[in-house]
Coordinates of C-alpha atoms in Angstrom, one line a residue:
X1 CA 0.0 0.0 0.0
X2 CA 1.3 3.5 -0.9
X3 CA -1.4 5.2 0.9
X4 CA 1.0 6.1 4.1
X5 CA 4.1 7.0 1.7
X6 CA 5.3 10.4 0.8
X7 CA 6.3 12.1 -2.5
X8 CA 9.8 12.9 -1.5
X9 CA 12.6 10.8 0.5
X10 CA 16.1 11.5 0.9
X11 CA 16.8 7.5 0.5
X12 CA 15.0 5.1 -1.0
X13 CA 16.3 1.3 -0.2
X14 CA 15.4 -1.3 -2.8
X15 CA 15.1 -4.9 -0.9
X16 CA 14.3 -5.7 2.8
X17 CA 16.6 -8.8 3.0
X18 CA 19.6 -9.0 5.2
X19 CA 21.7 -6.4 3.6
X20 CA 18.4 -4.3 3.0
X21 CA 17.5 -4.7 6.5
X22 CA 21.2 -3.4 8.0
X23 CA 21.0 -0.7 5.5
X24 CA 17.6 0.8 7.2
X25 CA 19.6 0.5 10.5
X26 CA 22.6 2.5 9.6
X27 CA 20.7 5.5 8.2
X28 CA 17.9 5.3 10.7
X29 CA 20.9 5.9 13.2
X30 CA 22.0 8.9 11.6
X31 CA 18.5 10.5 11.5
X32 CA 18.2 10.0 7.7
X33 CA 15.0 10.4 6.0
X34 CA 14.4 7.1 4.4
X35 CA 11.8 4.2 3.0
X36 CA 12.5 0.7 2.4
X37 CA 10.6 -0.7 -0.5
X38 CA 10.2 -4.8 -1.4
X39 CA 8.2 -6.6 -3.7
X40 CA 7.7 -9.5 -1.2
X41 CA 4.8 -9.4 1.3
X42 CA 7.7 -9.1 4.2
X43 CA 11.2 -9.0 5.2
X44 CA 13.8 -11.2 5.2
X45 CA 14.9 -11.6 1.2
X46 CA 16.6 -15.1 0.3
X47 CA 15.0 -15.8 3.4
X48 CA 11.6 -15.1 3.1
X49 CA 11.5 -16.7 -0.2
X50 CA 13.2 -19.9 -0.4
X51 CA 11.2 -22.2 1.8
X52 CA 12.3 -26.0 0.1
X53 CA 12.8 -28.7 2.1
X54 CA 17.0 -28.1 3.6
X55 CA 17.4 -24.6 3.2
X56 CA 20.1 -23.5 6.0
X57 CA 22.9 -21.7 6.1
X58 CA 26.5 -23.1 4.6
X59 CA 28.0 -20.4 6.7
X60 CA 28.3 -20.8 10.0
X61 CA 25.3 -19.7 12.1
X62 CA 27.3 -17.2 14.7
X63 CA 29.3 -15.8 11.6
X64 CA 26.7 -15.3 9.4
X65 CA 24.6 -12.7 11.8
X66 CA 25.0 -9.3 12.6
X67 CA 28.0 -8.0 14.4
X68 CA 27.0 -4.2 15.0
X69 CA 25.5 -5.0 17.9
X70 CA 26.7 -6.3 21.1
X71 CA 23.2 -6.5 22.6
X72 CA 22.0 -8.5 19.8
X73 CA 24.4 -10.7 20.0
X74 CA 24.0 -11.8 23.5
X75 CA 20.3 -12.1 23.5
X76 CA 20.4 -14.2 20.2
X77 CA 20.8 -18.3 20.9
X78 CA 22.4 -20.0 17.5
X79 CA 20.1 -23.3 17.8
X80 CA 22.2 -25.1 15.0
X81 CA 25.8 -25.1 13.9
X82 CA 24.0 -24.3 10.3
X83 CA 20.8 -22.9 10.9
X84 CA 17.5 -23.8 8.9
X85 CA 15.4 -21.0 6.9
X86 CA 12.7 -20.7 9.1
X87 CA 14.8 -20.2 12.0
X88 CA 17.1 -17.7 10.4
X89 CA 13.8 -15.3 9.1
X90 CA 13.0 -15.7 12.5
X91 CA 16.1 -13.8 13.5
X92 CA 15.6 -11.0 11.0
X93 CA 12.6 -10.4 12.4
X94 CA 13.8 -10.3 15.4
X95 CA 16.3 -7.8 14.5
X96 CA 13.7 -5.6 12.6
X97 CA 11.3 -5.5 16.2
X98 CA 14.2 -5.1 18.3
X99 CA 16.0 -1.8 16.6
X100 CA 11.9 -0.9 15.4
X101 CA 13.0 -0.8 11.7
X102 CA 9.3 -2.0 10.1
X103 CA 7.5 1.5 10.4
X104 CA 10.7 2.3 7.5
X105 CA 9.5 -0.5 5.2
X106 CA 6.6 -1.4 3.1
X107 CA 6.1 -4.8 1.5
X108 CA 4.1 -5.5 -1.9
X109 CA 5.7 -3.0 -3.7
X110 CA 8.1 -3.7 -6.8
X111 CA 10.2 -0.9 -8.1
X112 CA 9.4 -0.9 -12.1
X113 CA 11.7 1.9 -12.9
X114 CA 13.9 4.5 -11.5
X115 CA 15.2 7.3 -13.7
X116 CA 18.0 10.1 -13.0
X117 CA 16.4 14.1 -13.1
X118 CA 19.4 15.6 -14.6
X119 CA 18.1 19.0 -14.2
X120 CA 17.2 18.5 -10.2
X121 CA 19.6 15.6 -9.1
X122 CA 17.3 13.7 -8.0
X123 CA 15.8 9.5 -8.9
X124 CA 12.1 9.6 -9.5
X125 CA 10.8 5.8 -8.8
X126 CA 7.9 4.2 -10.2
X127 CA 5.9 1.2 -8.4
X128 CA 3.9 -1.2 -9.5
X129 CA 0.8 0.4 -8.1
X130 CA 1.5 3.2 -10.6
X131 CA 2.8 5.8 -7.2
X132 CA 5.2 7.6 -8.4
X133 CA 7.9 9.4 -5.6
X134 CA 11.3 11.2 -5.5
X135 CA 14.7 10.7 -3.9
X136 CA 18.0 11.8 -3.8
X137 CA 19.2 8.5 -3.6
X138 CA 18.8 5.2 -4.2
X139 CA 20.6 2.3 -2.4
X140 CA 20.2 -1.3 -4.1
X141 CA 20.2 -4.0 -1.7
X142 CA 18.3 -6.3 -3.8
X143 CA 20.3 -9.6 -3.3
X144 CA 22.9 -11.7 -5.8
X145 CA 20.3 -14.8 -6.1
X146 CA 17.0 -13.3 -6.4
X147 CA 16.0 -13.8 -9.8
X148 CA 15.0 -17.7 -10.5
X149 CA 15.4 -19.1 -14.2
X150 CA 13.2 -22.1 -15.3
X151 CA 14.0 -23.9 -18.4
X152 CA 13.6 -23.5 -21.8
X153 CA 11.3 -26.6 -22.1
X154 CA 8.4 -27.1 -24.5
X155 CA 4.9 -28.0 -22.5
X156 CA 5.8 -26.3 -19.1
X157 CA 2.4 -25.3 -18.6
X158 CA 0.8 -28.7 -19.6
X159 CA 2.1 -30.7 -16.4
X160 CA -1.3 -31.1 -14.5
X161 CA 0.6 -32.2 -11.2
X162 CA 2.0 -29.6 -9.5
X163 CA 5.3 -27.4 -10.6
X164 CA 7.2 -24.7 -8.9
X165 CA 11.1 -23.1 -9.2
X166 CA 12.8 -24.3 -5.7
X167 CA 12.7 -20.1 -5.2
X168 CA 8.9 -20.3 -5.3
X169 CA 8.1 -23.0 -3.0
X170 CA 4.9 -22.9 -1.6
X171 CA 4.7 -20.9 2.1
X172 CA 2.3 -24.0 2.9
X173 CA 3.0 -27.5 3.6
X174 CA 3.0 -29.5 0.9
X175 CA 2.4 -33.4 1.1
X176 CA 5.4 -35.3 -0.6
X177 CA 4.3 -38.6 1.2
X178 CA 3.2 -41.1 -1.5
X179 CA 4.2 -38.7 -4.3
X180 CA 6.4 -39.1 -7.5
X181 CA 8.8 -36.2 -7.4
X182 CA 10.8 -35.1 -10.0
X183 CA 13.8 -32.3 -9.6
X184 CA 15.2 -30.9 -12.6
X185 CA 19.2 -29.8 -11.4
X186 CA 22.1 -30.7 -9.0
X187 CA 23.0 -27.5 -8.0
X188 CA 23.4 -26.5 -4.5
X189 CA 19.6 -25.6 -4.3
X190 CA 19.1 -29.6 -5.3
X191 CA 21.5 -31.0 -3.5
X192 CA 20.1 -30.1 0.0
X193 CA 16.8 -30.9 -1.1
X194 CA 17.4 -34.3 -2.4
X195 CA 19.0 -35.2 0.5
X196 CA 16.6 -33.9 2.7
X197 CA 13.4 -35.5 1.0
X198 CA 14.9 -39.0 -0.2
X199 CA 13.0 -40.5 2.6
X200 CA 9.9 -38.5 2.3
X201 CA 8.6 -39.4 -1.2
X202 CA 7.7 -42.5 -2.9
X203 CA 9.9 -41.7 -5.8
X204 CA 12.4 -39.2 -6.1
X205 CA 13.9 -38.9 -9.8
X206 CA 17.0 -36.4 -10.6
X207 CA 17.6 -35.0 -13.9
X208 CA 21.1 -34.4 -13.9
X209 CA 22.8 -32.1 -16.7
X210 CA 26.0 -31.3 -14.9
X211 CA 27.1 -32.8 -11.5
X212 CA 28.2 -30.3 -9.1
X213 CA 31.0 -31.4 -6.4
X214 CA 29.9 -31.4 -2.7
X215 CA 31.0 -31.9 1.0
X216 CA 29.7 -32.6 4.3
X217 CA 28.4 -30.0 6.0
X218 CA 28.5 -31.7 9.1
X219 CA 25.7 -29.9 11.0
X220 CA 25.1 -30.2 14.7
X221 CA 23.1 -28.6 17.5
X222 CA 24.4 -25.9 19.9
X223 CA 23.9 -26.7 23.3
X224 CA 23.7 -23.7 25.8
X225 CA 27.2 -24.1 26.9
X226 CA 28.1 -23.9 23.3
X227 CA 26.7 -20.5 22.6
X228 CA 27.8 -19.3 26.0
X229 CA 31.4 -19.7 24.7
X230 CA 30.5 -18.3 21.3
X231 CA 28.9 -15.0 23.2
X232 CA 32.4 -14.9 25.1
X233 CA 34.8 -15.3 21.8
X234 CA 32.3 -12.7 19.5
X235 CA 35.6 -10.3 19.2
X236 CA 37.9 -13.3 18.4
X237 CA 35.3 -14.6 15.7
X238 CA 34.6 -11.1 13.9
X239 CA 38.4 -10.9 13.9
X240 CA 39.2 -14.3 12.3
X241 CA 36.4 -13.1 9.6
X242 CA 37.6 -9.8 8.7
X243 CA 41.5 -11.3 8.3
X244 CA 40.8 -14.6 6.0
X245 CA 39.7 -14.2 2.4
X246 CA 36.3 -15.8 2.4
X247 CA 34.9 -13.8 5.6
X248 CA 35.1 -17.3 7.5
X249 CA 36.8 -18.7 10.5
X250 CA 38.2 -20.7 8.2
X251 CA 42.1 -20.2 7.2
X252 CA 44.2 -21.4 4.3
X253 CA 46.5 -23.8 5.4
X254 CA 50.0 -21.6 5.3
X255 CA 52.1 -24.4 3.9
X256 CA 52.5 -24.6 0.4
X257 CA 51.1 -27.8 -1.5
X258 CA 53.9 -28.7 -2.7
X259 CA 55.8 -28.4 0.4
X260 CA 53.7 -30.9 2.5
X261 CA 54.4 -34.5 1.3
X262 CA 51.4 -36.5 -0.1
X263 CA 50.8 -38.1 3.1
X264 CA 50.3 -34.9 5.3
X265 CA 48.0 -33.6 2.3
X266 CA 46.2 -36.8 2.9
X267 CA 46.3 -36.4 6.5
X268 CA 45.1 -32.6 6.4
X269 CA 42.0 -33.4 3.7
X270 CA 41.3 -36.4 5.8
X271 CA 40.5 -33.7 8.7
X272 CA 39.0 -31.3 7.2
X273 CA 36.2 -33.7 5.2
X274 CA 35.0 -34.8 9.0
X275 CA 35.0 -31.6 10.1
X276 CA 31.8 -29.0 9.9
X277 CA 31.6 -26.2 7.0
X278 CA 33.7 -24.7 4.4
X279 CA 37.0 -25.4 5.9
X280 CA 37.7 -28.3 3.3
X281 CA 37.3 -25.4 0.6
X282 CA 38.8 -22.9 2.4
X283 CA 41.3 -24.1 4.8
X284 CA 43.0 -26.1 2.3
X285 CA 46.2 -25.4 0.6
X286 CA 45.6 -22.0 -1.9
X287 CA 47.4 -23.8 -4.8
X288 CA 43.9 -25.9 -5.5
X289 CA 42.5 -22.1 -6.2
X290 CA 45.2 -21.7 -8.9
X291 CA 47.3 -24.6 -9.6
X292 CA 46.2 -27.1 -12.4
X293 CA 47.8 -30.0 -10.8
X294 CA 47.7 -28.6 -6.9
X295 CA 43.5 -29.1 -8.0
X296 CA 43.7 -32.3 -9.9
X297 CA 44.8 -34.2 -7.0
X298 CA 42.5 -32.8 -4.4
X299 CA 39.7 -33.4 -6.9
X300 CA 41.1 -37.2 -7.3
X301 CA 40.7 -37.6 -3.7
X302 CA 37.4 -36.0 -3.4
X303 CA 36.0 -38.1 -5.9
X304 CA 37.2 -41.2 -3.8
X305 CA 35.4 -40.0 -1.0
X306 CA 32.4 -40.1 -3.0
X307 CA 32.8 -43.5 -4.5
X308 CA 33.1 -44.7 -0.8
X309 CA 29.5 -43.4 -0.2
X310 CA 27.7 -44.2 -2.9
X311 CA 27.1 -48.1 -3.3
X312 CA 26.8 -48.4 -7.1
X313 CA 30.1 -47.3 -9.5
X314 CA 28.1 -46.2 -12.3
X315 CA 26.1 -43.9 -10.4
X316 CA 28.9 -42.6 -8.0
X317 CA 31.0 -41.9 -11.6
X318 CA 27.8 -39.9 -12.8
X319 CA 28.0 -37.6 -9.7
X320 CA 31.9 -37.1 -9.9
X321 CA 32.4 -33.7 -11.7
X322 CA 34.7 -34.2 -15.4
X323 CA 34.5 -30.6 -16.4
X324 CA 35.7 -28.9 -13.4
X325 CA 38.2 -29.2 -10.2
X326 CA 36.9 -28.9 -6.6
X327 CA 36.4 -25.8 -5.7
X328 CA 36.8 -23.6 -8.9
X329 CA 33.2 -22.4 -8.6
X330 CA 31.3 -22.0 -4.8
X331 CA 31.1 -25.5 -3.1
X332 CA 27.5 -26.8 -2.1
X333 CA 27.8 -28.6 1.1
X334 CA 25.6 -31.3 1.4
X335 CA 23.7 -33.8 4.4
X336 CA 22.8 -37.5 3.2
X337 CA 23.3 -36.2 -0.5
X338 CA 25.6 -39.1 -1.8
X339 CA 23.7 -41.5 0.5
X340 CA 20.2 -40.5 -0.9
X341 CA 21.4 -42.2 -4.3
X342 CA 21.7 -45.7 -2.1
X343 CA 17.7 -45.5 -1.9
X344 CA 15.7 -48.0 -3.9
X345 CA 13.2 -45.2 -4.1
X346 CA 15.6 -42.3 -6.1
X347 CA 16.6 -42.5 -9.7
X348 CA 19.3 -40.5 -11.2
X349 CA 19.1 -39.5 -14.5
X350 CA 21.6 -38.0 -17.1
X351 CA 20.4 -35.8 -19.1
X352 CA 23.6 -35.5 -21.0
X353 CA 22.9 -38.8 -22.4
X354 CA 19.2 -38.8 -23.0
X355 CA 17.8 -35.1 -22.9
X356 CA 14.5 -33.7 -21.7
X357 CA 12.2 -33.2 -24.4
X358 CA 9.1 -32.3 -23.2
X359 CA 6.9 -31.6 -20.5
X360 CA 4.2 -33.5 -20.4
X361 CA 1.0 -33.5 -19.0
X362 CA 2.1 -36.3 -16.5
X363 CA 5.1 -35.4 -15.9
X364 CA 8.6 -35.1 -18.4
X365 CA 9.8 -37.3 -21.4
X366 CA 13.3 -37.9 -22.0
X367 CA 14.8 -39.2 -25.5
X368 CA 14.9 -42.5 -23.9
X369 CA 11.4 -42.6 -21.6
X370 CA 8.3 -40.5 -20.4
X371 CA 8.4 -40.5 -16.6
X372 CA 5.1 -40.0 -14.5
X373 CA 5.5 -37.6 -11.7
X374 CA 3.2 -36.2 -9.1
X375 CA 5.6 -32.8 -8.3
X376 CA 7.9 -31.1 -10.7
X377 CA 10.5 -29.6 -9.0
X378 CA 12.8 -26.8 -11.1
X379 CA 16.5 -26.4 -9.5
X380 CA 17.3 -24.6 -12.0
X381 CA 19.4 -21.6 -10.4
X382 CA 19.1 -17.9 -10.7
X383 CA 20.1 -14.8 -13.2
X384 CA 22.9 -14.3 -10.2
X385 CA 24.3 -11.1 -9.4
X386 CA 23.1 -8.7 -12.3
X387 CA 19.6 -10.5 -12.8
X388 CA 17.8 -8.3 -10.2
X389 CA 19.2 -5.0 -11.7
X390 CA 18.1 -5.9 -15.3
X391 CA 14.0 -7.1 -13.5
X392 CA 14.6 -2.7 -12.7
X393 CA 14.6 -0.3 -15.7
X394 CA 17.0 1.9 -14.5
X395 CA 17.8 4.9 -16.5
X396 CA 20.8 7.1 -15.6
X397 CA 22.2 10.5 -17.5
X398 CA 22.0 10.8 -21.0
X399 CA 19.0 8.4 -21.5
X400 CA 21.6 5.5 -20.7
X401 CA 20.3 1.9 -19.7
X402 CA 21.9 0.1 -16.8
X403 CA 20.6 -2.8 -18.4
X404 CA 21.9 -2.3 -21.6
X405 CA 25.3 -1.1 -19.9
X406 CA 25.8 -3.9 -18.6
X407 CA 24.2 -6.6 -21.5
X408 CA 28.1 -7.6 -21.9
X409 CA 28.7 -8.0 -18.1
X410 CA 28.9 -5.6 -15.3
X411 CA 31.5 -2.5 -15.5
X412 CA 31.6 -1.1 -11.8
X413 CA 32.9 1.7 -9.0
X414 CA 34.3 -0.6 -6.2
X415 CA 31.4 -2.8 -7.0
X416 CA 29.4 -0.2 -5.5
X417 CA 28.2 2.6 -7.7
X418 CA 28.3 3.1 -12.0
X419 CA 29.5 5.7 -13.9
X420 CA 26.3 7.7 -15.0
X421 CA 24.2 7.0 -12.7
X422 CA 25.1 9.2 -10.0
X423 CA 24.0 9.2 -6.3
X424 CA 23.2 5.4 -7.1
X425 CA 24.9 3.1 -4.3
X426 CA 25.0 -0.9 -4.4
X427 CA 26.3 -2.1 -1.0
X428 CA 26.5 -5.1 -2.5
X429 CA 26.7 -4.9 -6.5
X430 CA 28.3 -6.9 -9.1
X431 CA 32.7 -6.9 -8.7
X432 CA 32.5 -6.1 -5.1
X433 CA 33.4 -8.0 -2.5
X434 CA 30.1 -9.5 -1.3
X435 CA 29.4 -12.1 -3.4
X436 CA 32.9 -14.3 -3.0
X437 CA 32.6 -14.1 1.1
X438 CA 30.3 -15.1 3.3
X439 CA 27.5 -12.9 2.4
X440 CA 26.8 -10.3 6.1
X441 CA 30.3 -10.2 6.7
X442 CA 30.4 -8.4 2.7
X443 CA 27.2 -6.4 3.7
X444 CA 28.8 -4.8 6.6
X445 CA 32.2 -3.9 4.4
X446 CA 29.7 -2.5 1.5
X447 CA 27.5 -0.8 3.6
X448 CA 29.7 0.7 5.6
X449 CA 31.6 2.0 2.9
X450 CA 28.4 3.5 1.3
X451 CA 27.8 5.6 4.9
X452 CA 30.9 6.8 5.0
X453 CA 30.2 8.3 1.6
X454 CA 26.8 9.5 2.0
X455 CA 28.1 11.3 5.3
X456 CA 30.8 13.1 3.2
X457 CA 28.3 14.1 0.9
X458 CA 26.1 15.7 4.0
X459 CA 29.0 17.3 5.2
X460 CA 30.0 19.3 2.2
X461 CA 26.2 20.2 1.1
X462 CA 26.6 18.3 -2.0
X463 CA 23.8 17.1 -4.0
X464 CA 25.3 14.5 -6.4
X465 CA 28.1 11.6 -6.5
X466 CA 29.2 9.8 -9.7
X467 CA 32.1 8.0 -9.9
X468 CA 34.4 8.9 -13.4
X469 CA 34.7 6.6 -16.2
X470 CA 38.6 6.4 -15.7
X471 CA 38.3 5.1 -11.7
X472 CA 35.2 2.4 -13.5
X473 CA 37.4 0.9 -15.7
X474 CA 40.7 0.5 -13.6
X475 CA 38.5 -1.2 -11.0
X476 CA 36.8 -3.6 -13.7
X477 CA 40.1 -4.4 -15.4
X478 CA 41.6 -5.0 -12.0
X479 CA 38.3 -7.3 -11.4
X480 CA 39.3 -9.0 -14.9
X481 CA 42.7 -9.3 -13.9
X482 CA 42.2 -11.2 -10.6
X483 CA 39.9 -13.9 -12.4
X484 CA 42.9 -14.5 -14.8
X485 CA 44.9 -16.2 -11.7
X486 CA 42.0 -18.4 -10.6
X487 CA 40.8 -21.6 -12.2
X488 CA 37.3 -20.4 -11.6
X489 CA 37.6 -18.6 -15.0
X490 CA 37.1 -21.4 -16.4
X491 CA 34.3 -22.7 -14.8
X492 CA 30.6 -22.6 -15.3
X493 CA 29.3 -20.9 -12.6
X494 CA 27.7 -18.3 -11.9
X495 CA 30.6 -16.5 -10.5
X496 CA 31.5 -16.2 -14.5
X497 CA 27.9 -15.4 -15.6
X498 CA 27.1 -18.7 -16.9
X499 CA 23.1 -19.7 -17.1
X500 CA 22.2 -21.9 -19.6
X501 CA 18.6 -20.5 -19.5
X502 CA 19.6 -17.0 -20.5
X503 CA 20.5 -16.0 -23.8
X504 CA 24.0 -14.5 -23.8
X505 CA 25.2 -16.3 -20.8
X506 CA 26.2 -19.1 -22.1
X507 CA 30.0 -20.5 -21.8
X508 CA 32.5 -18.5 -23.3
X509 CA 31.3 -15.5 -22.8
X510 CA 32.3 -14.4 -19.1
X511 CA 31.1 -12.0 -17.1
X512 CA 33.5 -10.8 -14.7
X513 CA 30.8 -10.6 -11.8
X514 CA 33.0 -11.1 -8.1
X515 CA 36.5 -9.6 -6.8
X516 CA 38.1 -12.5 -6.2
X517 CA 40.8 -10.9 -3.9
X518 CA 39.7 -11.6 -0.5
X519 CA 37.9 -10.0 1.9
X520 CA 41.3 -8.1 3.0
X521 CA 42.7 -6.8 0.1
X522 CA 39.0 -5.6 -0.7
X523 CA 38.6 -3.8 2.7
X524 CA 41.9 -2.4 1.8
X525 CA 41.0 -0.9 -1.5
X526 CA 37.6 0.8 -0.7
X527 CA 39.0 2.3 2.6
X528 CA 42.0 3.7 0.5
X529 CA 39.4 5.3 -1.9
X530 CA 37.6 6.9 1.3
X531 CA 41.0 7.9 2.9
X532 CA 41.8 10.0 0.0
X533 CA 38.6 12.0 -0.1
X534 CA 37.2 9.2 -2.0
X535 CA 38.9 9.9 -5.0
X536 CA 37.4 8.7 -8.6
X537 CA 34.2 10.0 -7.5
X538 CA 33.1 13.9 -8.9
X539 CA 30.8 15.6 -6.1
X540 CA 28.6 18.7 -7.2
X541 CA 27.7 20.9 -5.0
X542 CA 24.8 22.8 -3.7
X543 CA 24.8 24.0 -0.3
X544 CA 21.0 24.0 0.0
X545 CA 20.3 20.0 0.2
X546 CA 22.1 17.6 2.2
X547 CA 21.6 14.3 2.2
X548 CA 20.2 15.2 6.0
X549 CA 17.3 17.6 4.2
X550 CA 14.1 16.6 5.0
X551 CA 12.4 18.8 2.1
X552 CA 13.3 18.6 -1.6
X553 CA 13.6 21.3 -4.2
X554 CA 11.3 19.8 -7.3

């Protein structure tokens, strides 16, 4: 409803999600004058929406929440290691009553368009309800994975069972007892449902394209004493974050692969495979990041591991990745994936080898068979990082397109604002740091950085930022550059733009989307920028708005 909102705002905050949600904090704490806007009927962004069977955190619970508050942080009781979706939407909620952020947010509201006013520096937004309201800026916290792809398969909307993208779940139960359930993709969307509702259904059937390697994640609960000693070592943990290159506890393993022998490497993977979370990614050796052979061997061994869980050889050599190394693109970790495939009740089918043809009324039809399913299940991933800019038409100086800007792949400021569109800010935006770490720790870094600017700007009376063209393309060739050192150029991921499902993302033609530098060396960069009077941005002034103003001048 935009009955209760005004014409005029000094911010405007696209998505209530977690970054969305922190945003609102920070600039209600400075007094700002600001609305938060989301298409979704409430808060909580990734995880409002995805509701499927096994969505939880891959991060670890204690790392992945807020740190800005110590208050928070003591009342708030971790119940898992890797906490499920509905307990994790029931701590941003929590958040949003505790610090009274709701009366800044309204829900059911989708940003169509936002265009620059050249002549009065200011973004003028229109909803889908047709309101139409003003801003002097505009701050896009609108998530990396928020815009699903289905397939491009003929008789979709024939299927009379029941269909849905794993992103659109439905809010309400549904029965999978007795049901014939099929699930188009092994990503890591599949992969913790599969092993989550193996046991559930009658029949579970998996169309496989690509296999996607996966490790434990080892989940367990947290007993009291547990969080007690968390609460106590909060410093320590933020500290271990902000130092390692994912934004995880988890540290590379300081030796260098080639300086351990084979039998300490074997040792050390042996560890880290038992042990919870991403530390057999990312407390591993950095050579498997970068090194042809340093990866070749760790993949060998993870594909044994996998063999030694999954009963029959045909189908264990089906799951075992041949077009990519471990770790080259993000690592889905898994619970009772492998074993779910020892089932008499699931059925894995390549695709590669006999393609989908059709959806059918009862279900899909391969080259080889027709297969009768109850539930239709598309895992089938998400325009990542630039899809939810493109869902905006967003129109900067000059008449210029973000969308068509950016139809090549992303050119960014820091990964946080684009040249002509100024007084634009993405705390999180395509080449910054967010999307490579673990995901709050990025949101802090970005949106701190963002406040730091928009409180320069207030200072000085200015009215508009825009960074130059110059400053955009060093930091986009410098993005370039540090994918040319890592083996995930080559892979098909999303961290290179790859979706099948969207014309002009297919392989070959990447799109340089994350800084794959580290959490560090990012911090490092953006704070130099701010240091030095954020230089490779222009400021205009006008000493009669602030980004503090209350009123506008239309």
């Amino acid at each position: 409803m935009t009955g209760d909102i005004k014409s005029y705002y000094e911010v405007v905050v696209v998505g209530a999600g977690v970054s969305g949600i922190y945003q609102i904090k920070r600039l209600a704490d400075l007094g700002v004058d600001a609305l938060v806007l989301d298409a979704a009927p409430d808060l909580g962004g990734t995880w409002y929406w995805n509701r499927y069977p096994g969505a939880r955190f891959d991060s670890e619970s204690y790392t992945y929440g807020y740190s800005f508050s110590k208050e928070l942080l003591n009342e708030w009781h971790w119940k898992e290691r890797f906490s499920a979706q509905p307990e994790n939407l029931r701590y941003l909620n929590y958040v949003a009553d505790k610090f009274d952020l709701r009366k800044y947010m309204r829900f059911n509201l989708k940003v169509e368009s936002a265009a620059f006013d050249e002549a009065n520096h200011l973004w003028r937004l229109r909803l889908n309800d047709g309101f139409e309201l003003t801003c002097r800026f505009v701050i896009l916290t609108i998530g990396l994975l928020s815009t699903p792809t289905l397939p491009r398969l003929q008789g979709m909307e024939t299927f009379k069972g029941r269909s849905f993208h794993t992103f659109h779940w439905p809010h309400e139960p549904v029965e999978l007892a007795g049901k014939k359930v099929g699930i188009i993709g092994t990503g890591a969307t599949a992969i913790q449902v599969i092993g989550e509702i193996a046991d559930m259904v009658d029949e579970l059937t998996v169309f496989q394209r690509r296999p996607n390697w996966s490790a434990p994640l080892n989940n367990s609960p947290i007993s009291d004493e547990e969080m007690a000693d968390i609460r106590s070592r909060y410093d320590e943990i933020f500290a271990a974050c902000k130092r390692t290159p994912g934004g995880f506890e988890h540290e590379p393993d300081r030796r260098g692969f080639y300086e351990a022998t084979r039998e300490e490497r074997l040792a050390l993977w042996d560890k880290l495979y038992d042990e919870p979370g991403f530390g057999i990614w990312l407390s591993n050796f950095r050579e498997i990041f970068t090194d042809e052979a340093a990866n070749a061997e760790f993949s060998a061994y993870i594909a044994d591991r996998i063999r030694r869980r999954v009963k029959d050889p045909v189908t264990a050599e089906k799951l075992i990745p041949k077009d990519h190394g471990f770790g080259v693109q993000r690592v889905p970790l898994e619970t009772n994936y492998f074993e779910a495939y020892n089932r008499d009740n699931v059925h894995l089918v390549d695709i590669s080898e006999t393609p989908i043809e059709r959806v059918t009324e009862a279900g899909l039809r391969t080259s080889a068979r027709d297969y009768e399913l109850d539930i239709l299940v598309y895992s089938t991933g998400f325009d990542a990082i630039t899809g939810s800019f493109d869902a905006i038409d967003i129109t900067g100086t000059g008449g210029v397109k973000l969308a068509d800007q950016w139809r090549d792949g992303p050119s960014t400021f820091l990964g946080m604002m684009a040249h002509g569109f100024p007084n634009l800010l993405m705390p999180t935006g395509p080449q910054s740091g967010s999307a490579s770490t673990n995901f709050p720790r990025g949101i802090e870094n970005g949106v701190g950085w963002c406040m730091g600017l928009l409180e320069h700007i207030s200072s000085r009376g200015y009215t508009r930022a825009e960074p130059t063209a110059e400053a955009q393309a060093r930091w986009t060739a410098h993005v370039t550059k540090m994918y040319a050192i890592m083996l995930m150029r080559k892979a098909k991921s999303w961290f290179t733009g790859y979706n099948s499902n969207i014309p002009g993302h297919e392989h070959g033609k990447t799109r340089y989307l994350v800084y794959n530098g580290g959490t560090p060396k990012y911090v490092a960069a953006i704070t130099d920028v701010a240091q030095k009077g954020y230089e490779g941005i222009v400021f205009d002034a006008d000493a009669r708005v602030s980004v503090r103003s209350a009123t506008a001048a239309e």
